[in-house]
Coordinates of C-alpha atoms in Angstrom, one line a residue:
Chain X
M1 CA -0.1 0.0 0.0
W2 CA 2.8 2.5 1.0
S3 CA 4.2 2.0 -2.7
L4 CA 1.1 2.6 -4.0
I5 CA 0.7 5.7 -1.9
R6 CA 4.1 6.9 -3.1
F7 CA 3.0 6.4 -6.4
E8 CA 0.3 9.1 -5.9
A9 CA 2.6 11.4 -4.1
L10 CA 4.7 11.3 -7.3
R11 CA 2.3 11.8 -10.0
F12 CA 0.7 14.6 -7.9
L13 CA 4.2 16.4 -7.3
R14 CA 4.8 16.0 -11.3
H15 CA 1.8 18.1 -12.0
P16 CA 2.8 21.2 -10.4
R17 CA -0.3 22.8 -12.2
A18 CA -2.6 20.6 -10.1
W19 CA -1.1 21.5 -6.7
L20 CA -0.1 25.4 -7.7
I21 CA -3.9 25.7 -8.2
M22 CA -4.7 23.9 -5.0
V23 CA -2.0 26.0 -2.8
L24 CA -3.4 29.6 -4.5
F25 CA -7.0 28.2 -3.8
V26 CA -6.2 27.2 -0.2
V27 CA -3.7 30.1 0.5
G28 CA -5.5 32.8 -1.5
N29 CA -9.0 32.5 -0.3
S30 CA -7.7 32.0 3.5
L31 CA -5.7 35.4 3.3
P32 CA -8.2 37.2 5.0
L33 CA -8.2 35.1 7.8
H34 CA -4.7 35.6 8.3
F35 CA -4.5 39.2 7.6
S36 CA -5.5 40.6 11.1
D37 CA -4.8 39.3 14.8
R38 CA -8.2 38.4 15.1
L39 CA -10.2 35.8 13.3
E40 CA -12.6 37.2 10.9
I41 CA -15.6 34.7 11.0
G42 CA -17.5 36.7 7.9
F43 CA -14.3 35.0 5.6
V44 CA -14.8 31.2 6.8
W45 CA -17.4 30.1 4.5
F46 CA -15.6 31.8 1.5
A47 CA -12.6 29.7 2.6
V48 CA -14.2 26.4 3.1
L49 CA -16.0 26.7 -0.2
L50 CA -12.6 27.4 -1.9
H51 CA -11.4 24.8 0.2
A52 CA -13.7 22.2 -1.7
L53 CA -13.2 23.4 -4.9
A54 CA -9.2 22.8 -4.2
G55 CA -9.8 19.6 -3.4
F56 CA -11.8 19.0 -6.6
V57 CA -10.1 20.5 -9.1
G58 CA -6.6 19.7 -8.0
A59 CA -7.8 15.7 -7.7
M60 CA -9.1 16.3 -11.1
M61 CA -6.1 17.7 -12.8
V62 CA -3.9 15.0 -11.7
A63 CA -6.5 12.2 -12.5
Q64 CA -6.6 13.4 -16.4
A65 CA -2.7 12.9 -16.9
R66 CA -1.9 10.3 -19.5
T67 CA 0.7 7.9 -20.7
P68 CA 2.7 8.8 -23.8
G69 CA 0.6 6.1 -25.5
G70 CA -2.9 7.7 -24.5
G71 CA -3.3 5.2 -21.4
T72 CA -4.1 6.6 -17.9
D73 CA -2.1 6.1 -14.9
V74 CA -5.2 4.3 -13.3
A75 CA -4.8 1.7 -16.0
Y76 CA -1.2 1.1 -15.4
L77 CA -1.6 0.9 -11.7
L78 CA -4.2 -1.4 -12.4
S79 CA -2.3 -3.6 -14.5
R80 CA 0.6 -4.1 -12.4
T81 CA -0.4 -3.5 -8.8
G82 CA -3.5 -5.2 -8.0
T83 CA -7.3 -4.7 -7.2
R84 CA -9.4 -1.6 -8.0
S85 CA -10.1 -0.9 -4.6
R86 CA -6.8 -0.9 -3.3
V87 CA -5.8 1.4 -6.1
L88 CA -8.8 3.5 -4.8
A89 CA -8.0 3.3 -1.2
S90 CA -4.3 4.5 -1.8
R91 CA -5.5 7.3 -3.8
W92 CA -7.9 8.3 -0.8
A93 CA -5.0 8.0 1.5
W94 CA -3.0 10.2 -0.4
F95 CA -5.8 12.9 -0.4
V96 CA -6.2 12.5 3.3
I97 CA -2.3 13.3 3.5
V98 CA -2.7 16.3 1.1
A99 CA -5.5 17.7 3.0
A100 CA -3.6 17.2 6.3
A101 CA -0.4 18.9 4.8
L102 CA -2.4 22.0 3.7
T103 CA -4.5 22.2 7.0
A104 CA -1.4 21.7 9.0
A105 CA 0.4 24.8 6.9
Q106 CA -2.9 26.8 7.7
A107 CA -2.6 25.8 11.5
V108 CA 0.9 27.0 11.4
A109 CA 0.2 30.5 10.1
F110 CA -2.9 30.9 12.6
G111 CA -0.4 29.8 15.5
A112 CA 2.0 32.3 14.2
R113 CA -0.6 34.9 14.6
G114 CA -1.6 33.8 17.6
K115 CA -5.0 32.5 16.9
L116 CA -4.7 29.2 18.5
S117 CA -4.3 30.6 21.8
P118 CA -7.5 30.3 23.8
H119 CA -7.5 33.8 24.3
S120 CA -7.6 34.4 21.1
R121 CA -10.3 36.8 19.8
A122 CA -12.8 36.7 16.6
A123 CA -14.7 39.2 15.2
V124 CA -18.3 38.6 15.3
R125 CA -21.5 40.6 14.9
W126 CA -23.1 42.3 18.3
E127 CA -26.5 40.2 17.6
S128 CA -24.4 36.9 18.1
L129 CA -23.2 37.9 21.8
P130 CA -26.1 36.6 23.3
A131 CA -25.8 33.4 21.4
I132 CA -21.9 33.2 22.3
E133 CA -23.0 33.9 26.0
A134 CA -25.9 31.4 26.2
A135 CA -23.2 28.7 24.7
T136 CA -20.2 29.4 27.0
G137 CA -22.2 30.3 29.9
T138 CA -20.0 33.2 30.7
P139 CA -20.5 36.9 29.9
A140 CA -18.7 37.9 26.5
E141 CA -16.1 40.4 27.0
T142 CA -15.9 43.0 24.6
E143 CA -13.0 45.6 23.9
P144 CA -13.7 48.8 24.9
G145 CA -13.4 50.6 21.8
D146 CA -15.9 48.1 20.2
L147 CA -18.2 48.9 22.6
G148 CA -17.9 52.6 22.5
L149 CA -18.3 52.8 18.7
Y150 CA -21.6 50.5 19.2
Q151 CA -23.0 52.5 21.6
L152 CA -22.3 55.6 19.5
A153 CA -24.0 53.9 16.6
Q154 CA -27.0 52.9 18.6
K155 CA -27.3 56.3 20.2
K156 CA -27.3 58.0 16.8
G157 CA -29.8 55.7 15.4
R158 CA -27.2 54.3 12.7
S159 CA -27.1 50.8 11.4
T160 CA -24.6 48.6 13.4
E161 CA -24.8 46.1 10.6
F162 CA -21.0 46.4 9.9
L163 CA -19.7 46.8 13.7
R164 CA -17.9 43.9 15.0
A165 CA -17.2 42.9 18.6
H166 CA -14.0 41.1 19.1
V167 CA -14.6 38.8 21.8
E168 CA -12.7 35.6 23.2
L169 CA -14.0 32.5 21.2
P170 CA -12.0 29.7 22.6
G171 CA -11.3 27.1 20.0
A172 CA -12.7 29.2 17.0
A173 CA -9.7 28.7 14.9
G174 CA -9.6 25.0 15.6
T175 CA -13.4 25.0 14.4
I176 CA -12.1 26.8 11.0
L177 CA -9.0 24.4 10.5
A178 CA -11.4 21.8 11.3
L179 CA -14.0 22.8 8.2
M180 CA -11.0 23.4 5.8
F181 CA -9.8 20.0 6.2
L182 CA -13.0 18.3 5.9
A183 CA -14.2 20.8 3.0
L184 CA -10.8 19.5 1.2
V185 CA -11.6 15.9 1.8
I186 CA -15.1 16.4 0.4
G187 CA -13.7 18.0 -2.7
F188 CA -11.5 14.8 -3.2
A189 CA -14.4 12.6 -2.2
L190 CA -16.6 14.5 -4.8
Q191 CA -13.9 13.9 -7.7
A192 CA -13.2 10.5 -7.0
A193 CA -16.9 9.6 -7.0
Q194 CA -16.7 10.5 -10.8
G195 CA -14.8 7.4 -11.1
P196 CA -11.4 6.9 -12.8
A197 CA -12.8 8.0 -16.5
T198 CA -11.3 11.3 -17.0
D199 CA -12.2 11.8 -20.6
W200 CA -15.1 13.6 -21.4
D201 CA -18.1 11.8 -22.9
W202 CA -21.3 13.3 -23.0
S203 CA -22.5 9.8 -22.0
R204 CA -21.4 10.8 -18.7
M205 CA -24.2 13.4 -18.6
R206 CA -26.5 10.6 -18.4
S207 CA -25.0 9.4 -15.0
P208 CA -27.1 10.4 -11.7
V209 CA -23.6 10.2 -9.9
F210 CA -21.9 13.0 -12.3
H211 CA -24.6 15.3 -11.3
A212 CA -24.9 14.1 -7.7
T213 CA -21.0 15.1 -7.3
W214 CA -21.8 18.9 -7.8
V215 CA -24.7 19.0 -5.2
P216 CA -22.5 19.8 -2.2
L217 CA -20.6 22.4 -4.0
A218 CA -24.0 23.7 -5.2
A219 CA -25.1 23.8 -1.9
G220 CA -21.8 25.6 -0.5
I221 CA -22.4 28.3 -3.2
L222 CA -26.0 29.0 -2.4
V223 CA -24.8 29.5 1.5
L224 CA -22.4 32.1 0.2
L225 CA -24.7 34.0 -2.2
P226 CA -25.2 37.5 -0.6
R227 CA -28.9 37.3 -0.4
T228 CA -28.0 34.1 2.5
G229 CA -27.0 37.1 4.7
A230 CA -23.9 37.8 6.8
A231 CA -26.1 37.1 10.1
A232 CA -27.1 33.7 8.8
K233 CA -23.6 32.7 7.8
E234 CA -22.2 33.8 11.4
R235 CA -25.3 31.7 12.9
V236 CA -24.2 28.7 10.8
F237 CA -20.8 29.2 12.0
L238 CA -21.6 29.7 15.5
A239 CA -23.6 26.4 15.4
A240 CA -20.8 24.8 13.9
H241 CA -18.5 25.7 16.6
F242 CA -20.4 24.8 19.3
H243 CA -21.6 21.5 17.9
L244 CA -18.4 20.2 16.4
G245 CA -19.1 16.8 16.8
A246 CA -22.3 17.0 15.0
V247 CA -20.7 18.9 11.9
V248 CA -17.8 16.4 11.5
L249 CA -20.1 13.7 11.8
A250 CA -22.1 15.0 9.2
A251 CA -19.1 15.7 6.7
V252 CA -18.0 12.0 7.6
G253 CA -21.4 11.2 6.4
V254 CA -20.9 12.8 3.3
I255 CA -17.6 11.8 2.7
A256 CA -18.6 8.2 3.1
L257 CA -21.7 8.6 1.1
Y258 CA -19.8 10.0 -2.1
G259 CA -17.1 7.3 -1.2
W260 CA -19.3 4.4 -1.6
L261 CA -20.5 6.1 -4.7
G262 CA -17.1 6.2 -6.0
L263 CA -16.1 2.6 -4.8
R264 CA -19.1 1.4 -7.0
Q265 CA -17.9 3.7 -10.0
W266 CA -14.3 2.6 -9.8
R267 CA -15.6 -1.1 -9.7
T268 CA -17.8 -1.2 -12.6
A269 CA -15.7 1.3 -14.9
D270 CA -14.0 0.6 -17.9
L271 CA -10.4 1.8 -18.2
Chain V
M1 CA -6.1 -26.1 -13.6
T2 CA -6.2 -23.9 -16.6
A3 CA -4.3 -20.2 -16.4
I4 CA -6.8 -18.2 -18.4
T5 CA -10.5 -19.0 -18.6
A6 CA -13.1 -17.2 -20.7
H7 CA -17.0 -18.5 -20.7
A8 CA -19.2 -16.7 -23.1
L9 CA -17.2 -13.4 -22.6
T10 CA -19.0 -10.3 -24.1
K11 CA -18.4 -6.9 -24.1
R12 CA -20.6 -4.0 -25.5
F13 CA -19.7 -0.7 -26.4
G14 CA -22.3 1.4 -27.8
G15 CA -24.8 -1.0 -28.4
R16 CA -22.2 -3.0 -30.6
D17 CA -20.7 -6.4 -29.3
V18 CA -17.1 -5.9 -29.6
L19 CA -16.6 -9.2 -28.5
D20 CA -19.3 -11.8 -28.7
R21 CA -19.8 -15.1 -26.5
V22 CA -15.8 -16.0 -26.5
D23 CA -15.1 -19.1 -25.2
L24 CA -11.5 -19.4 -24.4
S25 CA -9.0 -21.8 -22.0
I26 CA -5.3 -21.2 -21.9
A27 CA -3.2 -24.3 -20.0
P28 CA -0.2 -23.4 -18.1
G29 CA 3.2 -23.8 -20.2
S30 CA 1.4 -22.7 -23.5
I31 CA 1.5 -19.9 -25.8
Y32 CA -1.9 -18.8 -27.4
G33 CA -1.5 -16.6 -30.4
L34 CA -4.7 -14.5 -31.1
L35 CA -4.8 -13.3 -34.2
G36 CA -7.4 -10.5 -36.0
R37 CA -7.6 -7.6 -37.9
N38 CA -8.0 -4.4 -36.8
G39 CA -11.1 -3.9 -34.6
A40 CA -11.4 -7.5 -34.5
G41 CA -11.6 -7.4 -30.5
K42 CA -8.0 -8.7 -29.5
T43 CA -7.3 -5.7 -27.6
T44 CA -10.7 -5.9 -25.8
L45 CA -10.3 -9.3 -24.9
L46 CA -6.7 -8.5 -23.3
K47 CA -7.9 -5.6 -21.5
L48 CA -10.8 -8.0 -20.3
A49 CA -8.4 -10.3 -19.0
T50 CA -6.2 -7.7 -17.0
G51 CA -9.3 -6.3 -15.7
L52 CA -8.8 -3.0 -17.3
L53 CA -12.4 -3.5 -18.8
R54 CA -15.3 -5.1 -17.4
P55 CA -17.4 -7.7 -19.0
T56 CA -21.0 -6.9 -20.4
A57 CA -21.7 -10.6 -20.0
G58 CA -19.8 -13.8 -19.2
E59 CA -16.8 -14.1 -17.2
V60 CA -12.8 -14.2 -17.4
R61 CA -10.4 -15.7 -15.0
L62 CA -6.8 -15.5 -14.4
L63 CA -5.3 -18.2 -12.0
G64 CA -9.0 -19.0 -10.8
D65 CA -9.4 -15.3 -9.8
D66 CA -11.5 -12.1 -11.1
P67 CA -8.9 -9.8 -12.7
G68 CA -9.3 -6.4 -11.3
E69 CA -11.0 -7.5 -8.5
G70 CA -9.5 -10.8 -7.5
P71 CA -6.9 -11.1 -4.4
A72 CA -3.6 -8.8 -4.9
A73 CA -1.7 -12.4 -5.2
A74 CA -3.3 -13.0 -8.2
A75 CA -2.0 -9.5 -9.6
H76 CA 1.8 -10.3 -8.6
A77 CA 1.4 -13.5 -11.3
V78 CA 0.2 -11.5 -14.0
G79 CA 2.4 -9.3 -16.7
Y80 CA 0.6 -7.1 -19.2
V81 CA 2.4 -5.4 -22.1
A82 CA -0.3 -2.9 -23.4
E83 CA -0.9 -2.1 -27.0
Q84 CA 0.0 1.6 -26.6
G85 CA 2.2 1.3 -23.8
A86 CA 1.4 1.7 -20.3
L87 CA 4.4 3.4 -18.5
P88 CA 3.5 6.7 -17.3
G89 CA 5.5 9.1 -19.4
W90 CA 6.6 11.0 -16.1
M91 CA 8.4 8.3 -14.3
T92 CA 11.8 7.9 -14.8
V93 CA 13.3 4.5 -15.9
G94 CA 14.5 4.1 -12.3
Q95 CA 11.4 5.1 -10.6
V96 CA 9.4 2.7 -12.7
V97 CA 11.9 -0.6 -11.9
R98 CA 11.8 0.4 -8.4
F99 CA 8.2 1.0 -8.3
E100 CA 7.1 -2.5 -9.8
R101 CA 9.8 -4.4 -7.9
S102 CA 8.1 -3.2 -4.7
F103 CA 5.1 -5.0 -6.2
R104 CA 6.2 -8.1 -7.4
R105 CA 7.3 -11.0 -5.1
R106 CA 9.7 -12.3 -7.4
F107 CA 10.7 -9.6 -9.2
D108 CA 14.4 -10.1 -10.7
A109 CA 15.8 -6.3 -10.4
S110 CA 19.2 -7.3 -11.5
R111 CA 17.4 -8.7 -14.9
V112 CA 16.2 -5.2 -15.7
D113 CA 19.0 -3.4 -14.7
A114 CA 21.1 -5.5 -17.0
H115 CA 18.7 -4.8 -19.7
V116 CA 18.9 -1.0 -19.0
R117 CA 22.8 -1.3 -18.8
R118 CA 22.7 -3.3 -21.9
S119 CA 20.2 -1.1 -23.7
G120 CA 21.9 2.2 -22.9
L121 CA 19.1 3.2 -21.4
A122 CA 19.8 6.1 -18.4
P123 CA 18.2 5.6 -15.5
G124 CA 17.2 8.7 -14.9
A125 CA 15.6 8.9 -18.4
R126 CA 11.9 9.9 -18.7
I127 CA 9.7 7.1 -20.1
Q128 CA 8.3 9.8 -22.5
S129 CA 11.9 10.3 -23.8
L130 CA 12.4 6.8 -25.0
S131 CA 11.9 5.6 -28.6
K132 CA 8.6 3.7 -28.8
G133 CA 10.8 0.4 -29.3
Q134 CA 12.8 1.3 -26.1
R135 CA 9.3 2.1 -24.3
R136 CA 8.1 -1.7 -25.3
R137 CA 11.3 -3.4 -24.9
L138 CA 11.3 -1.8 -21.4
E139 CA 7.7 -2.8 -20.8
L140 CA 8.4 -6.3 -21.6
E141 CA 11.6 -6.7 -19.8
L142 CA 9.6 -5.6 -16.3
A143 CA 6.9 -7.9 -17.5
L144 CA 9.2 -10.8 -17.5
A145 CA 11.3 -9.8 -14.5
A146 CA 8.2 -10.5 -12.5
D147 CA 8.3 -13.9 -13.5
P148 CA 4.5 -14.0 -14.1
G149 CA 2.5 -17.4 -14.0
V150 CA 0.4 -15.5 -16.8
L151 CA 1.7 -12.9 -19.5
L152 CA -0.6 -11.0 -21.5
L153 CA 0.9 -9.3 -24.5
D154 CA -1.1 -7.1 -26.7
E155 CA 1.0 -6.5 -29.8
P156 CA 4.4 -6.6 -27.7
F157 CA 6.7 -6.8 -30.9
D158 CA 5.3 -3.7 -32.7
G159 CA 8.3 -0.9 -33.0
L160 CA 11.0 -3.5 -32.4
D161 CA 14.0 -3.5 -34.5
P162 CA 14.5 -7.3 -35.7
V163 CA 17.1 -7.7 -33.1
M164 CA 15.0 -6.9 -30.1
R165 CA 12.2 -8.8 -31.7
A166 CA 14.0 -11.9 -31.8
E167 CA 15.6 -11.5 -28.1
A168 CA 12.1 -10.5 -27.0
M169 CA 10.5 -13.6 -28.5
E170 CA 13.1 -15.7 -27.0
E171 CA 12.9 -14.6 -23.3
V172 CA 9.1 -15.1 -23.9
V173 CA 9.7 -19.0 -24.8
A174 CA 12.6 -19.1 -21.9
L175 CA 9.8 -17.8 -19.6
V176 CA 7.5 -20.4 -20.5
A177 CA 9.6 -23.3 -20.4
R178 CA 11.1 -22.1 -17.0
A179 CA 8.0 -20.9 -15.2
D180 CA 5.7 -22.9 -17.0
A181 CA 3.5 -19.7 -17.7
A182 CA 0.8 -18.9 -19.8
V183 CA 0.8 -16.3 -22.4
L184 CA -1.8 -14.7 -24.7
V185 CA -0.6 -12.9 -27.1
S186 CA -2.0 -10.6 -29.9
S187 CA -0.6 -9.8 -33.2
H188 CA -1.6 -9.3 -36.9
V189 CA 1.6 -10.8 -37.9
M190 CA 1.3 -14.5 -38.3
S191 CA 5.2 -15.2 -38.4
D192 CA 5.4 -13.7 -35.1
L193 CA 3.0 -16.0 -33.9
E194 CA 4.6 -19.0 -35.5
R195 CA 7.7 -18.5 -33.8
L196 CA 6.0 -18.4 -30.4
A197 CA 2.5 -19.7 -30.3
D198 CA 1.4 -23.3 -29.5
R199 CA -2.0 -22.3 -30.7
I200 CA -4.1 -19.6 -32.5
G201 CA -7.2 -18.3 -32.4
V202 CA -8.7 -16.0 -34.9
L203 CA -11.2 -13.2 -33.9
A204 CA -13.5 -12.1 -36.4
G205 CA -16.6 -9.8 -35.6
G206 CA -15.8 -10.2 -32.0
R207 CA -16.0 -14.1 -32.2
L208 CA -13.5 -16.5 -31.8
A209 CA -14.0 -17.7 -35.5
F210 CA -11.3 -20.3 -35.4
E211 CA -8.7 -22.3 -33.5
A212 CA -6.7 -24.7 -34.0
D213 CA -3.0 -26.3 -33.0
L214 CA -0.2 -24.5 -35.0
D215 CA 1.5 -27.6 -36.1
D216 CA -1.5 -29.0 -37.0
L217 CA -2.0 -25.9 -39.4
K218 CA 1.4 -26.3 -40.9
E219 CA 1.2 -29.9 -41.8
S220 CA -2.8 -30.4 -42.7
V221 CA -3.9 -27.2 -44.4
S222 CA -4.1 -26.6 -48.2
L223 CA -5.1 -23.6 -50.0
L224 CA -7.4 -24.4 -53.0
F225 CA -8.0 -21.9 -55.8
G226 CA -11.2 -23.4 -57.7
P227 CA -13.6 -22.1 -60.5
A228 CA -16.6 -20.0 -59.2
D229 CA -18.8 -23.2 -59.6
A230 CA -17.5 -25.2 -56.6
S231 CA -19.9 -28.0 -57.3
R232 CA -18.2 -29.2 -60.4
H233 CA -14.9 -30.1 -58.3
P234 CA -16.7 -31.7 -55.0
L235 CA -14.1 -31.9 -52.2
P236 CA -13.5 -35.6 -50.7
A237 CA -15.4 -36.4 -48.0
A238 CA -12.7 -36.1 -45.3
A239 CA -11.8 -32.7 -46.1
E240 CA -12.9 -30.3 -43.9
V241 CA -13.1 -26.4 -45.1
I242 CA -11.7 -24.1 -42.6
A243 CA -12.8 -21.2 -44.5
S244 CA -13.8 -19.9 -47.7
R245 CA -13.9 -16.6 -49.8
T246 CA -14.5 -15.5 -53.2
G247 CA -11.7 -14.0 -55.2
R248 CA -11.7 -10.5 -57.1
G249 CA -11.8 -13.0 -60.2
G250 CA -15.0 -14.8 -58.8
E251 CA -12.9 -17.8 -58.2
Q252 CA -13.4 -19.8 -55.0
I253 CA -10.7 -20.1 -52.4
H254 CA -10.8 -22.3 -49.6
L255 CA -8.5 -23.5 -46.8
V256 CA -8.9 -27.3 -46.5
K257 CA -7.5 -29.3 -43.8
G258 CA -7.0 -33.1 -44.1
L259 CA -6.6 -33.7 -47.7
G260 CA -4.1 -36.7 -48.3
P261 CA -1.4 -36.5 -51.0
D262 CA -3.6 -38.8 -53.4
E263 CA -6.8 -36.4 -53.3
E264 CA -4.5 -33.4 -53.4
T265 CA -3.3 -35.2 -56.6
A266 CA -6.8 -36.0 -57.9
L267 CA -8.0 -32.6 -57.3
R268 CA -4.8 -31.0 -59.6
G269 CA -5.6 -33.2 -62.0
Q270 CA -9.5 -31.5 -62.5
G271 CA -7.6 -28.4 -62.7
V272 CA -7.6 -26.9 -59.2
Q273 CA -5.2 -24.9 -58.4
L274 CA -3.8 -26.2 -54.8
T275 CA -0.9 -25.2 -52.7
R276 CA 0.4 -26.0 -49.2
P277 CA 0.5 -22.2 -48.0
G278 CA 3.4 -21.2 -45.8
L279 CA 2.1 -19.7 -42.2
D280 CA 2.4 -15.9 -43.4
E281 CA 0.0 -16.8 -46.3
L282 CA -2.3 -19.1 -44.5
G283 CA -2.8 -16.1 -41.6
L284 CA -3.4 -13.9 -44.4
E285 CA -6.0 -16.0 -46.0
L286 CA -7.7 -16.7 -42.5
L287 CA -8.2 -13.2 -41.9
R288 CA -9.7 -12.5 -45.5
C289 CA -12.0 -15.1 -45.4
L290 CA -13.0 -15.0 -41.4
S291 CA -13.2 -11.2 -41.3
P292 CA -13.3 -9.4 -44.7
E293 CA -14.8 -6.2 -43.4
E294 CA -13.3 -6.1 -40.1
E295 CA -11.6 -2.7 -41.1
N296 CA -14.3 -1.2 -42.3
S297 CA -16.5 -1.9 -39.0

């Protein structure tokens, strides 16, 4: 199995376009999260969606690699090394390693800015404070400057929509990293679910699995649309943060579902 | 136990049966030559045998296992040389050798290293930088070095120079003698199969249209050119017509098995032109008779 994983690593590194795109997607869309010393919750969903796309696009570009004679790497692997299940398992293992490495790099960047500290602060909407206080059981400590601005806006009857409170949200960085990691793996899973055939063929449009692979990405884009509202996005993040176990379980369910669809595709596909 | 078995093996692409209920059985220690025109289904049959394609109906077994989903042990025992070459172009010669060694229990790395040195290949050279002949020879060497129990070769000698070709054939025969391997080899060229195969099969229109032991074919098949009206020259009862076709001038051409010297003399006396074809000519006539339209299909 290690040799197969090593093969996956070699083929991945031999395709700089694929991993450069992944790194650009992952780092580029996470930059807003890294800029400030505080976690900007408003950018989280954008980063998470782009992580899923990074996994999907990166895996797709590597999967399209062909041998000089026109065969695919998968055809070579299968003719040499064993069963389709093993080839798919090694690919999955490599996906998880890549996702872990990219997430670890993000964690290092977060750590360098002090965001992994239990006392690190996150920027949230003032309307979210009651929910945070209810979940943590302690009063949220806001910064005096933030509070002053908020009170001034209220006093003058101005909108507070764009004002943020910087409060301690222990483990928020961990939640963001977990969501990014899961999004990457889901992106990989969606690509793998399309099966080993990489050539475009209109007959693939007839496959329900082909369409099903776009459902999570489409859902992610819907969440990101402006009309979903910043408040709703933040509420979803806070719910995910305070119920991370349930989110992980749901994500594992999605990964398992698409993993199973992928295994079925791989077992029956012609190479 | 047979090494390679196909039972009612069928593969359909786009509503067309590329292989249609093919039955095949190859014993250990034998070389089976698969002859057929372009599009006859040779590559499809070999890809089904490696597990790269999944059958539409029927089944294929290598050493008793389903290729592609059988136990990994079976994969260790199967060597495959693909028609278009399978080695990833981005890998170096050294990487390919190390990679294949890690999967093959009986892989003889020294043998491949010797081939690499002898051929002047640089271990750091990328596969895509090698010539077609070098790639095919290396691929065959890798397959042979694994000491496989089953060897599947799809046009393995295509692109090899005459020396490489002769060496490669000798090594395939040596493998069969040494390891009692079963070999399924496809080719357009009868003379290649003549030097290798014990038995040949002709694929035509997706069906295994003809099978025979090569020695039997060499010794007992005659080629008859008769007038269009075949009824004027009925063949002896003992003769078996393998295949027939109508020539461009309207003459009837038959490949006939089992004619004795007396019967041949009698037919010649009736004005029938009769020859004992060489294997190249025999192969050509088999293809012409059994699959005249293959290339256009």
